[in-house]
mmCIF file of C-alpha atoms in Angstrom:
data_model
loop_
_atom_site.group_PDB
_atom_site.id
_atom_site.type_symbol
_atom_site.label_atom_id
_atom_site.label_comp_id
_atom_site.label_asym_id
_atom_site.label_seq_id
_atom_site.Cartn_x
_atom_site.Cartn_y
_atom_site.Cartn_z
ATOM 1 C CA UNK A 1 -27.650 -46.509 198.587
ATOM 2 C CA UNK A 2 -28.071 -45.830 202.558
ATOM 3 C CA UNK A 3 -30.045 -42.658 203.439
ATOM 4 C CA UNK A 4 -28.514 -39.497 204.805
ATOM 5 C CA UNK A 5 -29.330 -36.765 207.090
ATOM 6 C CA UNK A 6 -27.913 -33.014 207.424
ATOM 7 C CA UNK A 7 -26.247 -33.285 211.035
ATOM 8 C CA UNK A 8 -27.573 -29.856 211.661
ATOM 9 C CA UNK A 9 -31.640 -30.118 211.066
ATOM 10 C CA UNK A 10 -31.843 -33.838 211.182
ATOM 11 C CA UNK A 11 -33.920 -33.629 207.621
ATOM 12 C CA UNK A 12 -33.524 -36.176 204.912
ATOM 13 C CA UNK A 13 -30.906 -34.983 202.386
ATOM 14 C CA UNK A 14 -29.502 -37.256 199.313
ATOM 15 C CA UNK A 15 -26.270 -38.344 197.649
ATOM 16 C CA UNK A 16 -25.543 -35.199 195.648
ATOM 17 C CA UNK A 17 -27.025 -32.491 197.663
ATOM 18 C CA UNK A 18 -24.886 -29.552 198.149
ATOM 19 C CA UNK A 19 -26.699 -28.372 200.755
ATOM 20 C CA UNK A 20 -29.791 -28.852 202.867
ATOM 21 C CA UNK A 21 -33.278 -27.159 203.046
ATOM 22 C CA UNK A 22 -32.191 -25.581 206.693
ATOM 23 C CA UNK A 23 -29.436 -24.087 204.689
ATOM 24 C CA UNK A 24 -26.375 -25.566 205.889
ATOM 25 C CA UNK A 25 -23.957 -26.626 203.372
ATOM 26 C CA UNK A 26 -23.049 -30.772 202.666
ATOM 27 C CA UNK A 27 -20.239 -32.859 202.514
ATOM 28 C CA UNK A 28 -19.685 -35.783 201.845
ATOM 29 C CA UNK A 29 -17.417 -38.097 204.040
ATOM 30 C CA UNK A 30 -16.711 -41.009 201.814
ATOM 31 C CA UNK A 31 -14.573 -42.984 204.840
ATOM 32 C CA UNK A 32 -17.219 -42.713 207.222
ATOM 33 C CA UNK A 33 -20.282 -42.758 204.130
ATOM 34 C CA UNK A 34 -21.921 -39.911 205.916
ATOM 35 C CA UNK A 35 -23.192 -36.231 205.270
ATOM 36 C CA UNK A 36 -20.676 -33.318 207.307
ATOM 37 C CA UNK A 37 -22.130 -29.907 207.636
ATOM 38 C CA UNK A 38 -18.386 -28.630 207.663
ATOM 39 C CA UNK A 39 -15.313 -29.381 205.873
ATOM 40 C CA UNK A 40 -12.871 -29.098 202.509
ATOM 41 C CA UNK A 41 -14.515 -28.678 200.333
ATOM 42 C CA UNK A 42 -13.205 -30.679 196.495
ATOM 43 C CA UNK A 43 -11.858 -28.020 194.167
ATOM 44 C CA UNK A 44 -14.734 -29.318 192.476
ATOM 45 C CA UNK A 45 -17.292 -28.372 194.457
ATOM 46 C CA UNK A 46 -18.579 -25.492 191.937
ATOM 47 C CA UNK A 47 -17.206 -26.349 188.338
ATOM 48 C CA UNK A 48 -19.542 -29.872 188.159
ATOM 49 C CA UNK A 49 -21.007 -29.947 191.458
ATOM 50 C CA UNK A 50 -19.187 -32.385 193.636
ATOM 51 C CA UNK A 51 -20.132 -32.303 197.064
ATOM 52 C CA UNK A 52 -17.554 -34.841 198.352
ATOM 53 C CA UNK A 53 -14.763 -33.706 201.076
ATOM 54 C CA UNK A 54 -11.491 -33.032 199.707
ATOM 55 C CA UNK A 55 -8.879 -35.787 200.574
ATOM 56 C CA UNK A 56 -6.635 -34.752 203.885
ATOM 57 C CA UNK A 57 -3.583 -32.414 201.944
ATOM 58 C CA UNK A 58 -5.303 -32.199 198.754
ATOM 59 C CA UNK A 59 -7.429 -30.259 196.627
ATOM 60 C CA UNK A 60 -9.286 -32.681 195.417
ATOM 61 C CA UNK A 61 -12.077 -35.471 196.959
ATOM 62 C CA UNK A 62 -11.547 -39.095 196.670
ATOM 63 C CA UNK A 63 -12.968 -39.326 192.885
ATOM 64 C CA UNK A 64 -11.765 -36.695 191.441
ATOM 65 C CA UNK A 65 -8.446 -37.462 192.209
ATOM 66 C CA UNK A 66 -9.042 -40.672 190.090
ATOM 67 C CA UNK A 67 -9.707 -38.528 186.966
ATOM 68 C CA UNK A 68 -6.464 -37.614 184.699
ATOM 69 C CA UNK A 69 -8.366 -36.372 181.800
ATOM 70 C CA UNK A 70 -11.505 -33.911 181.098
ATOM 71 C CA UNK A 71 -12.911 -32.816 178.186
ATOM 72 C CA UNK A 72 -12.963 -29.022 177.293
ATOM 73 C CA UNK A 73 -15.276 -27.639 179.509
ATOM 74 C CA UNK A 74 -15.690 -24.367 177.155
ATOM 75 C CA UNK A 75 -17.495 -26.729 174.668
ATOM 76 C CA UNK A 76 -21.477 -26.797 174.316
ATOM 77 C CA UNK A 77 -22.701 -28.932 177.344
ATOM 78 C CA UNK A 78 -19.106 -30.649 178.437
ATOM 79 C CA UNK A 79 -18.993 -29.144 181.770
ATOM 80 C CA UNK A 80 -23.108 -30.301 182.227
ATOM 81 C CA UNK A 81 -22.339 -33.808 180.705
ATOM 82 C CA UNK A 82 -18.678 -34.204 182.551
ATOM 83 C CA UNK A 83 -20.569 -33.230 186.048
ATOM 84 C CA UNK A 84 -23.435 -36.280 185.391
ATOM 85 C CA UNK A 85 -20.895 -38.693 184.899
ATOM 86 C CA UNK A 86 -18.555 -37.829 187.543
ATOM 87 C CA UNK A 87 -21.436 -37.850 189.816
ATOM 88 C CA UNK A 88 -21.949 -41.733 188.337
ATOM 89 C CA UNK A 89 -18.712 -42.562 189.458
ATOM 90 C CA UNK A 90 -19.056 -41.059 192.968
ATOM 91 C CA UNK A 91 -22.000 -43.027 193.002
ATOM 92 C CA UNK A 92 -20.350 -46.283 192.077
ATOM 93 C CA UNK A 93 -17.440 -45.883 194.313
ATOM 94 C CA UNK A 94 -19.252 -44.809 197.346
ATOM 95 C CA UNK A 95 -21.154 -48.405 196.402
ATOM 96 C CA UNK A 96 -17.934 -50.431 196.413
ATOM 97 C CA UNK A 97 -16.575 -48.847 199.528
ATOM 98 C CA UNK A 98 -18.958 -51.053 201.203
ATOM 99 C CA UNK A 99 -16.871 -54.016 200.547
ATOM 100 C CA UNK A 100 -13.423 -51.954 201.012
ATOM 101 C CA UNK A 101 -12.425 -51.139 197.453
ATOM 102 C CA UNK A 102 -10.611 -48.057 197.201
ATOM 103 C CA UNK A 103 -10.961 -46.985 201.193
ATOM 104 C CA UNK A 104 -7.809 -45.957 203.094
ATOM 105 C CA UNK A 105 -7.415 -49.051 204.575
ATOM 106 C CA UNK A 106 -7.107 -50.585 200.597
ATOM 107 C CA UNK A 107 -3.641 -51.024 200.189
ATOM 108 C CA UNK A 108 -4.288 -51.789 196.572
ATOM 109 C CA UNK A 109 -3.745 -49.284 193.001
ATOM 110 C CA UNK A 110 -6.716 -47.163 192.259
ATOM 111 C CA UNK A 111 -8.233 -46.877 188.471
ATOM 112 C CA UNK A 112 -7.533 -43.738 186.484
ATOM 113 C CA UNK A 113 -9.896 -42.301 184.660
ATOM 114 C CA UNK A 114 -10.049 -40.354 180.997
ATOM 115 C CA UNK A 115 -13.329 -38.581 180.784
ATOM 116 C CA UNK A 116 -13.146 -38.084 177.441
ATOM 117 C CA UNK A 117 -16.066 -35.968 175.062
ATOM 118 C CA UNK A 118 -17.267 -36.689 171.836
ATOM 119 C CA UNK A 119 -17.656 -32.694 171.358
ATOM 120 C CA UNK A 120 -14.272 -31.282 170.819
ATOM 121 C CA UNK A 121 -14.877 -27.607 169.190
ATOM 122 C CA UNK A 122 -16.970 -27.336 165.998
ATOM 123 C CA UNK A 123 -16.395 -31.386 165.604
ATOM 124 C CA UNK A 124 -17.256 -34.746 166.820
ATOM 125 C CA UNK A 125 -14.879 -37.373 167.201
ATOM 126 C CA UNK A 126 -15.880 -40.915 168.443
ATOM 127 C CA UNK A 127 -14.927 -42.121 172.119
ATOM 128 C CA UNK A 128 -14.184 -45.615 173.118
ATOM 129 C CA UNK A 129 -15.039 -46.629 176.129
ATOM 130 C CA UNK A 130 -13.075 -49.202 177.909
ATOM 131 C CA UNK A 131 -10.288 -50.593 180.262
ATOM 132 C CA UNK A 132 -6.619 -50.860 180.023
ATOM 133 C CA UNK A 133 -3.752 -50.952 181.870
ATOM 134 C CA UNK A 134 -5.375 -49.631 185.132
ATOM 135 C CA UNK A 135 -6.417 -46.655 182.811
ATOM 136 C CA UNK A 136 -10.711 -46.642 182.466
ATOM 137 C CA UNK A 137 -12.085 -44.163 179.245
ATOM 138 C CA UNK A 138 -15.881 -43.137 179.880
ATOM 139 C CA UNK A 139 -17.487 -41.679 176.854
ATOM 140 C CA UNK A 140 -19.070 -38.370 178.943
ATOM 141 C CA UNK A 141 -21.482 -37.643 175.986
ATOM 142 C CA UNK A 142 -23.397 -40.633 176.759
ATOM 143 C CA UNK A 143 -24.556 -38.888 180.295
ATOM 144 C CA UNK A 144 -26.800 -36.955 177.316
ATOM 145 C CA UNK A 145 -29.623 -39.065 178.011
ATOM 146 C CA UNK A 146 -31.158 -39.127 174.634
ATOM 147 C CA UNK A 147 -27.871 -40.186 172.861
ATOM 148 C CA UNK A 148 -27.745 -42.800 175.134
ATOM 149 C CA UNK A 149 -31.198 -44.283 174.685
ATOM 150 C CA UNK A 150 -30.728 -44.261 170.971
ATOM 151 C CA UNK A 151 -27.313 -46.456 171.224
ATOM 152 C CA UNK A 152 -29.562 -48.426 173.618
ATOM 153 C CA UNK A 153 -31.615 -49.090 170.609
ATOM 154 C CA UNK A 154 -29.257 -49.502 168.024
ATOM 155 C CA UNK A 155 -27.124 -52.378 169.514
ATOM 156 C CA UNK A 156 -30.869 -54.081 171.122
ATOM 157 C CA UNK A 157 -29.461 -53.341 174.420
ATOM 158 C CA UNK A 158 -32.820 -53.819 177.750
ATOM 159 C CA UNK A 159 -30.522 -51.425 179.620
ATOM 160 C CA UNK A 160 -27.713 -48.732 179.630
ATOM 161 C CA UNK A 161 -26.842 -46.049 181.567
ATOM 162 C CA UNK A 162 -23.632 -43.818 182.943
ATOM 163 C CA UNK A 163 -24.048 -45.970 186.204
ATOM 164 C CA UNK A 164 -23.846 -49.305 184.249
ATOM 165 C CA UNK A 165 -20.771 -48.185 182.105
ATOM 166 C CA UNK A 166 -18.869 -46.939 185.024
ATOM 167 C CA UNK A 167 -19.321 -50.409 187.015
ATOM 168 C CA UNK A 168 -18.817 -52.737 183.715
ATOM 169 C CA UNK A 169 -15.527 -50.735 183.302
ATOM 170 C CA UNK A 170 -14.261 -50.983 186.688
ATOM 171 C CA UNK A 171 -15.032 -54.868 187.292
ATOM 172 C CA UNK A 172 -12.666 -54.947 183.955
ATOM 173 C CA UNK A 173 -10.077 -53.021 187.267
ATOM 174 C CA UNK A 174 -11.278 -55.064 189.774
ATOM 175 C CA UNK A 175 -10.476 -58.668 187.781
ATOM 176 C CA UNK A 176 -7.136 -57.071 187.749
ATOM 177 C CA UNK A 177 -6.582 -56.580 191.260
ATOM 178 C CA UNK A 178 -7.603 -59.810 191.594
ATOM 179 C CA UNK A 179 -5.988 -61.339 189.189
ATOM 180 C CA UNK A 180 -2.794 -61.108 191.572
ATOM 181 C CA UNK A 181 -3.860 -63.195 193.520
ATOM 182 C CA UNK A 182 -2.981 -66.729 192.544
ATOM 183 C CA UNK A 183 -5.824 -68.866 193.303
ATOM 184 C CA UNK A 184 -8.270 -66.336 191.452
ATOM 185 C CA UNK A 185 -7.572 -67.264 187.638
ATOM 186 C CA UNK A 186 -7.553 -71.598 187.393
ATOM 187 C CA UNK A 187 -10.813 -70.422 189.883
ATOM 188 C CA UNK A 188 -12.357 -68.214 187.034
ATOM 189 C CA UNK A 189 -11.063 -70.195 184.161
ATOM 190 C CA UNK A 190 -13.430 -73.374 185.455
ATOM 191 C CA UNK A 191 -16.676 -70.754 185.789
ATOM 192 C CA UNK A 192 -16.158 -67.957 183.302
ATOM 193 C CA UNK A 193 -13.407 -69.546 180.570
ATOM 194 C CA UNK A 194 -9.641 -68.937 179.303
ATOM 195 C CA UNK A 195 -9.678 -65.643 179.490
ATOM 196 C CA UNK A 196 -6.696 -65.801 176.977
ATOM 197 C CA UNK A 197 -8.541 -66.371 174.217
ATOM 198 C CA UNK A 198 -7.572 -63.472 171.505
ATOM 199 C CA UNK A 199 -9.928 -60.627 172.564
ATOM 200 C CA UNK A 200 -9.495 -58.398 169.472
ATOM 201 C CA UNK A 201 -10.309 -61.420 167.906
ATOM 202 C CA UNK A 202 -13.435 -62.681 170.333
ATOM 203 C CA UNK A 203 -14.686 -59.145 170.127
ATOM 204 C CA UNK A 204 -14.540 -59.004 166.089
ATOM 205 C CA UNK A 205 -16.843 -61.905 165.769
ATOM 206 C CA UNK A 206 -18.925 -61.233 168.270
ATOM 207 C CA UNK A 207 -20.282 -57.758 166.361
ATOM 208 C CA UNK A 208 -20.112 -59.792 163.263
ATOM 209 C CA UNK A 209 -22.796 -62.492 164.492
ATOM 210 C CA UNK A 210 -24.136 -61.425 167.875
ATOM 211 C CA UNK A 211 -25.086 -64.386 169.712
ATOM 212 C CA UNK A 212 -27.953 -64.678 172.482
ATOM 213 C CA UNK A 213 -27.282 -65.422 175.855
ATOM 214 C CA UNK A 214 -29.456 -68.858 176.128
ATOM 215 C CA UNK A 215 -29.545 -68.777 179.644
ATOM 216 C CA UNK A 216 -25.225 -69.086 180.551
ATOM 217 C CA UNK A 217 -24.728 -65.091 180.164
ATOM 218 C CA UNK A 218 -26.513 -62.322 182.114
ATOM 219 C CA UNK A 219 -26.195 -59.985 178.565
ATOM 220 C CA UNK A 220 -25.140 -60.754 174.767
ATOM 221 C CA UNK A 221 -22.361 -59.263 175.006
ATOM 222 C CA UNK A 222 -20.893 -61.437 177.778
ATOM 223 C CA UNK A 223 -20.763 -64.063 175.573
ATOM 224 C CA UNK A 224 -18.708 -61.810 173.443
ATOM 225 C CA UNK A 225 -15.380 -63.085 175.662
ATOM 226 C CA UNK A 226 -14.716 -64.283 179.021
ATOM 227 C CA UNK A 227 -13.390 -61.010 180.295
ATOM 228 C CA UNK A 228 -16.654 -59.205 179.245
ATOM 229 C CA UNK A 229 -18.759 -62.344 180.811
ATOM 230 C CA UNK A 230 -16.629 -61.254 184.501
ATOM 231 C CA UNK A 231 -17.059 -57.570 183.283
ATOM 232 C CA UNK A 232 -21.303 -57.882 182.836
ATOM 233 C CA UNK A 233 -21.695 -60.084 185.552
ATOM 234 C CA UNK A 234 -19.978 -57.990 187.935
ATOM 235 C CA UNK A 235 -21.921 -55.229 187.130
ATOM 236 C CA UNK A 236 -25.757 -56.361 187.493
ATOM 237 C CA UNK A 237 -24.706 -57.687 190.877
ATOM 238 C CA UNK A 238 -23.367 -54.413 191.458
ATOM 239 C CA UNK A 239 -26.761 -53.419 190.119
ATOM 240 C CA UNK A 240 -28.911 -56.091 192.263
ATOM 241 C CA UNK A 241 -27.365 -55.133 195.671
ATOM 242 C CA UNK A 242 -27.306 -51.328 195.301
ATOM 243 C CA UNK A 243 -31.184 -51.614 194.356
ATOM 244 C CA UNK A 244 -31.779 -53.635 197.046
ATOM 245 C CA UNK A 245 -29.685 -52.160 199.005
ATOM 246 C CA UNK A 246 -31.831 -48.926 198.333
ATOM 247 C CA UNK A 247 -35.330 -50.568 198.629
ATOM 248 C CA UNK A 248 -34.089 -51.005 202.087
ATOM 249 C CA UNK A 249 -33.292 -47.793 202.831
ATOM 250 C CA UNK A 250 -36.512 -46.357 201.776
ATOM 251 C CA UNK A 251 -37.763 -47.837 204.768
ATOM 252 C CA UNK A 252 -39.813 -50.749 202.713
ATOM 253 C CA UNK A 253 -40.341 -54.089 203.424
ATOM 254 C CA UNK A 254 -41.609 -57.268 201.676
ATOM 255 C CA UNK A 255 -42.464 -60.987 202.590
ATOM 256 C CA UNK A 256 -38.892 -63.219 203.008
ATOM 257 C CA UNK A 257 -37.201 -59.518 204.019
ATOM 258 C CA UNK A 258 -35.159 -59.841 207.002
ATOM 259 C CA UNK A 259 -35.904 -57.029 209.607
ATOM 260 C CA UNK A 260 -32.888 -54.829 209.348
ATOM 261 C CA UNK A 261 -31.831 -56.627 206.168
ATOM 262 C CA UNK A 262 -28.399 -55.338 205.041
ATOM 263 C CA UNK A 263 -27.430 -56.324 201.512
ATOM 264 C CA UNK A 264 -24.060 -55.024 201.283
ATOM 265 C CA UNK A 265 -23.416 -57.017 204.569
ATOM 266 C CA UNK A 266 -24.796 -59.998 203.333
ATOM 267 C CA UNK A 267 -22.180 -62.723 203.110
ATOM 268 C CA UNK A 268 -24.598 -65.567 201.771
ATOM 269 C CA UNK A 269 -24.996 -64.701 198.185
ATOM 270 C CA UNK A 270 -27.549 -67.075 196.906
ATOM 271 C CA UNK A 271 -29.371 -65.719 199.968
ATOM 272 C CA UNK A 272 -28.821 -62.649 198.631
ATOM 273 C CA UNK A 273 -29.515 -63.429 194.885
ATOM 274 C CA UNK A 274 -33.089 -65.016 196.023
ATOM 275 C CA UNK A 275 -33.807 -61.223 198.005
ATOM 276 C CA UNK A 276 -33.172 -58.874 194.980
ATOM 277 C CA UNK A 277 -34.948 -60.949 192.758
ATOM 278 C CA UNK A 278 -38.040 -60.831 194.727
ATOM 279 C CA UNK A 279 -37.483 -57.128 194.932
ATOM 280 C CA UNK A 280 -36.587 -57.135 191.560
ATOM 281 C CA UNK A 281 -39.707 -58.530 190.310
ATOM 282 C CA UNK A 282 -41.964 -56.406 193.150
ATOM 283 C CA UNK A 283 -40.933 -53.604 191.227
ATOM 284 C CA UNK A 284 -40.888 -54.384 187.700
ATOM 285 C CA UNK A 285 -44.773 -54.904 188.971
ATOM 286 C CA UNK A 286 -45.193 -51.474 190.181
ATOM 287 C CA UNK A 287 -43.755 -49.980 186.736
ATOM 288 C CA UNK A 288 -46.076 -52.276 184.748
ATOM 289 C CA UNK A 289 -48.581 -51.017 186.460
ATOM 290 C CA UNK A 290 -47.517 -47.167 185.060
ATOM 291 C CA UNK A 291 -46.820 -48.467 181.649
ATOM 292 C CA UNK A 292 -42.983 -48.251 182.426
ATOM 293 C CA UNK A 293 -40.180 -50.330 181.264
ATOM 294 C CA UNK A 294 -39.150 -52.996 184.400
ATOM 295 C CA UNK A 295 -36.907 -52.126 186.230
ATOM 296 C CA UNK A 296 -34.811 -55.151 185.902
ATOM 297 C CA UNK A 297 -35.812 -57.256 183.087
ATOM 298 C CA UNK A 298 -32.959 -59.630 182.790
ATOM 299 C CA UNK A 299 -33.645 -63.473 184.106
ATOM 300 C CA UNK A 300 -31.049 -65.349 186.484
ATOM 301 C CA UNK A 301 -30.746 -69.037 185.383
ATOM 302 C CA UNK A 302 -28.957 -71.180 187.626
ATOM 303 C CA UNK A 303 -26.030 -70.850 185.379
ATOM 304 C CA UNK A 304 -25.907 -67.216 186.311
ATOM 305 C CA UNK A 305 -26.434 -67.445 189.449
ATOM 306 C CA UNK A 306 -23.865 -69.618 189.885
ATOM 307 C CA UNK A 307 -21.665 -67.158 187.696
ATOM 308 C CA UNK A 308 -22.692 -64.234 190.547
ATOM 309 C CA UNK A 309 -21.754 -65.931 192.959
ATOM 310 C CA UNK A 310 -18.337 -66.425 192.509
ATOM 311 C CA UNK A 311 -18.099 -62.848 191.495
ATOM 312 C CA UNK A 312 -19.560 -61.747 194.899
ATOM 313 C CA UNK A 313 -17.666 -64.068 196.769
ATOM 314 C CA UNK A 314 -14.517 -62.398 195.953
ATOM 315 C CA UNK A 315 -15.037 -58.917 195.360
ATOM 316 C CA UNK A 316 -16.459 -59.046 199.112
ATOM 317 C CA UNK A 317 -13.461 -60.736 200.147
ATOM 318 C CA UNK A 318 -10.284 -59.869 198.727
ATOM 319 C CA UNK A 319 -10.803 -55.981 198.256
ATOM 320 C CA UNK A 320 -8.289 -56.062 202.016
ATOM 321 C CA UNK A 321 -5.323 -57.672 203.085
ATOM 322 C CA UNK A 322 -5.984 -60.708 205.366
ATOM 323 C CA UNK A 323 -5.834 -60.073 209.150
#
C-alpha cells in the first residue's frame, strides 16, 4: 500500500486516518488513491470510522455502497467488529483499483456484500462465509482477533486474517467476471481443473480427509476444488504484491530491487514472483530474529508459480474493456 501525505502539512498520514497531526481532517479519494483535506464525507464517517469520500450524489463512499447487510450495531462489540472489517475491505479494494477493478472507468458489476455477526442479541448463531451469485458473506466476528487465531488453530491453518477472507472471497467475484469472457475457462480448465466438478460434493470430502498440498496448491484447502485452488491462489498474490508493494513504499530497498520498483505496475509476473519472494524471505528473517511467526511462510513450487501466473496475467488485464 503506497504512502500518503495530508495536502495541508505535508506529514506522513496512513490508510485509515481520519485526520492528521496538523489537525486537518482526511479523505480519502479512492479514483485518484490519494488523501483530500476537504470533501463528502461517507455517511459513515462516524458510526465505524470510514474516512473514504462519499461517491458524487450519494451518501455513501465507494465501499460502503457495496455493503447490503450489517449486523445490529446495538449488540456487544458489532459496531467495533463491523468497522475492522469494513476497513479490510477498503483496504482490499483500494489494492485492486490498481489494476482497474471496481474504478469508474470498470464497466463491469460490483460484489455485494452481507456483513453478517455471529452475535445477534443474547445468542450466537454461526456465519458462513462465502460467495454466490455476485453476493460475498464475511463473518464480522472473526475481525475479533482472538476468535480468529483460535479457528486458525483448529482447522491447522499458517495464516488467516479479515484481509485474507475478504480477497479469497472476492477472487471467488473476480473468476466470475471473468468467466464471461470466453477464452478464460478451456484457459483455466488446462491450469487449475473442471471447475464443474460437484462442489458440495468436492467440499464434503475434502473436510472428511484433508489432503496436503504436496507442492501443486499454495494452501490445503485449494486442493479442496478447483474454484477454491483460483480462490487461494488469487489471494496470496494479492498478498505478495500488496507486501511488496508496501516494502516499497517504506522507502526500503534490497539487492535485485529495481530503483523505483513498482509492483502493482509490474507486467512480468515471474519477475515479479522472484521480487516478493526475496522480500518475503528478508522478512520472515527479521521476525525470526524477534521470535515472531514469518511473515509469509508458504513455499512457491514451480507448480504454483506457474498457477500465479496465470492468475496475475488476467486479473491485470481484463479488469477494462479493450481500447
Amino acid at each position: 500500500m503506497q504512502s500518503f501525505t495530508c495536502p495541508a502539512s505535508g506529514n506522513r498520514v496512513f490508510f485509515d486516518n481520519l485526520s492528521c497531526g496538523c489537525g486537518a481532517q482526511l479523505y480519502y479519494d479512492p479514483e485518484a488513491r490519494t488523501m483530500l483535506n476537504e470533501a463528502a464525507p461517507c455517511v459513515n464517517r462516524d458510526s465505524i470510522g470510514c474516512n473514504w469520500m462519499a461517491e458524487p450524489g450519494q451518501l455513501w463512499c465507494r465501499s460502503c455502497l457495496m455493503t447490503d447487510v450489517v449486523p445490529d450495531l446495538s449488540v456487544g462489540d458489532n459496531r467495533q467488529l463491523l468497522a475492522r472489517a469494513e476497513r479490510a475491505k477498503r483496504w482490499v479494494l483500494a489494492n485492486l483499483s490498481n489494476w482497474g477493478w471496481f474504478t469508474q472507468a470498470d464497466p463491469g458489476p460490483r460484489p455485494r456484500f452481507r456483513m453478517m455477526s455471529e452475535r445477534i442479541g443474547d445468542s450466537e448463531e454461526p456465519v458462513m462465509m462465502g460467495h454466490a451469485n455476485g453476493i460475498i458473506t464475511i463473518n464480522v466476528t472473526e475481525a475479533d482477533e482472538l476468535i480468529r487465531l483460535q479457528r486458525q488453530h483448529q482447522l491447522r491453518e499458517q495464516y488467516r486474517s479479515m484481509v485474507g477472507h475478504l480477497r479469497h472471497e472476492i477472487a471467488h467475484f473476480l473468476f466470475t467476471r471473468l468467466s464471461a469472457q470466453p477464452e478464460f475457462l478451456p484457459a483455466f480448465r488446462e491450469i487449475f481443473g473442471d471447475e464443474r466438478a460437484d462442489y458440495g460434493a468436492a467440499l464434503q470430502a475434502h473436510y472428511a480427509n484433508p489432503k496436503p498440498p504436496k507442492g501443486d496448491y499454495i494452501t490445503d484447502y485449494a486442493t479442496a476444488h478447483p474454484h477454491e485452488d483460483w480462490a487461494e491462489t488469487t489471494a496470496h498474490l494479492l498478498h505478495m504484491v500488496d507486501f511488496t508493494d508496501s516494502f516499497v513504499n517504506a522507502g526500503l530497498s534490497m539487492s535485485g530491487l529495481p530503483p523505483d520498483y513498482a509492483p502493482y505496475q509490474d507486467g512480468n509476473a515471474e519477475h515479479l514472483l522472484t521480487i516478493t519472494t526475496d522480500v518475503a524471505i528478508a522478512i520472515n528473517d527479521i521476525n525470526r530474529a524477534l521470535d515472531n511467526s514469518d511473515l509469509y511462510p508458504f513455499v512457491l513450487t514451480p507448480r504454483i508459480r506457474e498457477k500465479l501466473t496465470f492468475v496475475h496475467d488476467w486479473i491485470t488485464d481484463h479488469a477494462l474493456p479493450a481500447q
